């Protein structure tokens, strides 16, 4: 299902959740881990982030804060996937809070299996869901401050499409619980050969373009299947590579 009501976590919720924030939190999380970060610790608020980071050895931590698409003043990083280079993040824990993506993570952190997806790792995530024989999966688009996000729905369709392509075994069926998921699949069919244009056209893409200095992020966020890594929640709020 796509973008479920978080309140239904209690009503026989999913056995897995996939959080998506294409522009840019889950793309940045994937690239941080790909480039050697020890872990990403995600926080809904900057206050929670500050308290946790203060208890971590200063030489092994980085603080990544983004609000409104811009880096929080005084933080080591904003939310660009291009900034998390191996030289900077290797071996470090990144304490991260963003406008939308880390809040989505906080909202579903009690599910049994929590993964993050983006366009670069959409096939790897789909393969993990099938390998784990997940029966009911929530795909959570982070959106923008509670509103619908075109790019997150595109990525939801990308993950679902990869699952359909791989679920060739007769005993594995892939069904979709709601119209949002069917719409996401249609988006993927429409844009899968030109994902960057979709991202630039989306309202948050336009917001980033208008802010300036984020243009190079689009190609990285749009690069379908450029990563094999699947971030998973190793403990509540802590994402590691798998
Ligand atoms: C986020 O990642 O939470 C937001 O989409 C903001 C951004 O990074 O531009």
PDB file of N, CA, C and O and ligand atoms in Angstrom, residues 21 23-25 66 69 79 98-101 144 204 208, ligand 1:
ATOM      1  N   UNK A  21      11.840   9.243   0.423  1.00  0.00           N
ATOM      2  CA  UNK A  21      11.924  10.700   0.308  1.00  0.00           C
ATOM      3  C   UNK A  21      12.984  10.994  -0.748  1.00  0.00           C
ATOM      4  O   UNK A  21      14.162  11.212  -0.422  1.00  0.00           O
ATOM      5  N   UNK A  23      13.655  13.401  -2.859  1.00  0.00           N
ATOM      6  CA  UNK A  23      14.320  14.712  -2.817  1.00  0.00           C
ATOM      7  C   UNK A  23      14.319  15.192  -1.373  1.00  0.00           C
ATOM      8  O   UNK A  23      13.465  15.989  -0.977  1.00  0.00           O
ATOM      9  N   UNK A  24      15.172  14.858  -0.476  1.00  0.00           N
ATOM     10  CA  UNK A  24      16.343  14.118  -0.841  1.00  0.00           C
ATOM     11  C   UNK A  24      16.779  13.136   0.259  1.00  0.00           C
ATOM     12  O   UNK A  24      17.798  12.489   0.150  1.00  0.00           O
ATOM     13  N   UNK A  25      16.012  13.037   1.356  1.00  0.00           N
ATOM     14  CA  UNK A  25      16.532  12.347   2.544  1.00  0.00           C
ATOM     15  C   UNK A  25      16.927  10.899   2.287  1.00  0.00           C
ATOM     16  O   UNK A  25      18.027  10.480   2.678  1.00  0.00           O
ATOM     17  N   UNK A  66      18.379  19.760   7.818  1.00  0.00           N
ATOM     18  CA  UNK A  66      17.777  20.491   6.694  1.00  0.00           C
ATOM     19  C   UNK A  66      16.388  20.931   7.107  1.00  0.00           C
ATOM     20  O   UNK A  66      15.623  20.167   7.689  1.00  0.00           O
ATOM     21  N   UNK A  69      14.528  22.824   2.756  1.00  0.00           N
ATOM     22  CA  UNK A  69      15.432  22.584   1.637  1.00  0.00           C
ATOM     23  C   UNK A  69      16.829  23.146   1.850  1.00  0.00           C
ATOM     24  O   UNK A  69      17.723  22.906   1.042  1.00  0.00           O
ATOM     25  N   UNK A  79      21.250  18.377   3.219  1.00  0.00           N
ATOM     26  CA  UNK A  79      20.591  17.127   2.824  1.00  0.00           C
ATOM     27  C   UNK A  79      20.904  16.788   1.374  1.00  0.00           C
ATOM     28  O   UNK A  79      20.084  16.220   0.666  1.00  0.00           O
ATOM     29  N   UNK A  98      15.498  16.086   8.909  1.00  0.00           N
ATOM     30  CA  UNK A  98      15.099  16.821   7.701  1.00  0.00           C
ATOM     31  C   UNK A  98      13.636  17.227   7.812  1.00  0.00           C
ATOM     32  O   UNK A  98      12.924  16.786   8.727  1.00  0.00           O
ATOM     33  N   UNK A  99      13.203  18.019   6.847  1.00  0.00           N
ATOM     34  CA  UNK A  99      11.836  18.553   6.919  1.00  0.00           C
ATOM     35  C   UNK A  99      10.791  17.443   6.904  1.00  0.00           C
ATOM     36  O   UNK A  99       9.793  17.498   7.625  1.00  0.00           O
ATOM     37  N   UNK A 100      11.028  16.426   6.083  1.00  0.00           N
ATOM     38  CA  UNK A 100       9.998  15.398   5.899  1.00  0.00           C
ATOM     39  C   UNK A 100      10.492  13.971   6.150  1.00  0.00           C
ATOM     40  O   UNK A 100       9.865  13.211   6.879  1.00  0.00           O
ATOM     41  N   UNK A 101      11.612  13.602   5.516  1.00  0.00           N
ATOM     42  CA  UNK A 101      12.004  12.191   5.495  1.00  0.00           C
ATOM     43  C   UNK A 101      12.241  11.597   6.860  1.00  0.00           C
ATOM     44  O   UNK A 101      11.743  10.496   7.177  1.00  0.00           O
ATOM     45  N   UNK A 144       5.668  16.609   1.322  1.00  0.00           N
ATOM     46  CA  UNK A 144       6.176  17.882   1.789  1.00  0.00           C
ATOM     47  C   UNK A 144       5.225  18.453   2.829  1.00  0.00           C
ATOM     48  O   UNK A 144       4.089  18.830   2.512  1.00  0.00           O
ATOM     49  N   UNK A 204       8.322  20.082  -5.286  1.00  0.00           N
ATOM     50  CA  UNK A 204       9.513  20.225  -4.455  1.00  0.00           C
ATOM     51  C   UNK A 204      10.762  20.385  -5.308  1.00  0.00           C
ATOM     52  O   UNK A 204      11.695  21.086  -4.929  1.00  0.00           O
ATOM     53  N   UNK A 208      13.416  23.424  -4.927  1.00  0.00           N
ATOM     54  CA  UNK A 208      14.875  23.309  -4.852  1.00  0.00           C
ATOM     55  C   UNK A 208      15.543  24.131  -5.941  1.00  0.00           C
ATOM     56  O   UNK A 208      16.559  24.796  -5.712  1.00  0.00           O
TER      57      UNK A 208
HETATM   58  C1  LIG B   1      13.487  16.081   3.077  1.00  0.00           C
HETATM   59  O1  LIG B   1      14.365  15.398   2.566  1.00  0.00           O
HETATM   60  O2  LIG B   1      12.982  15.897   4.193  1.00  0.00           O
HETATM   61  C2  LIG B   1      12.919  17.197   2.302  1.00  0.00           C
HETATM   62  O3  LIG B   1      12.360  16.662   1.167  1.00  0.00           O
HETATM   63  C3  LIG B   1      13.740  18.388   2.095  1.00  0.00           C
HETATM   64  C4  LIG B   1      14.932  18.351   1.188  1.00  0.00           C
HETATM   65  O4  LIG B   1      15.907  17.654   1.410  1.00  0.00           O
HETATM   66  O5  LIG B   1      14.936  19.141   0.230  1.00  0.00           O
END
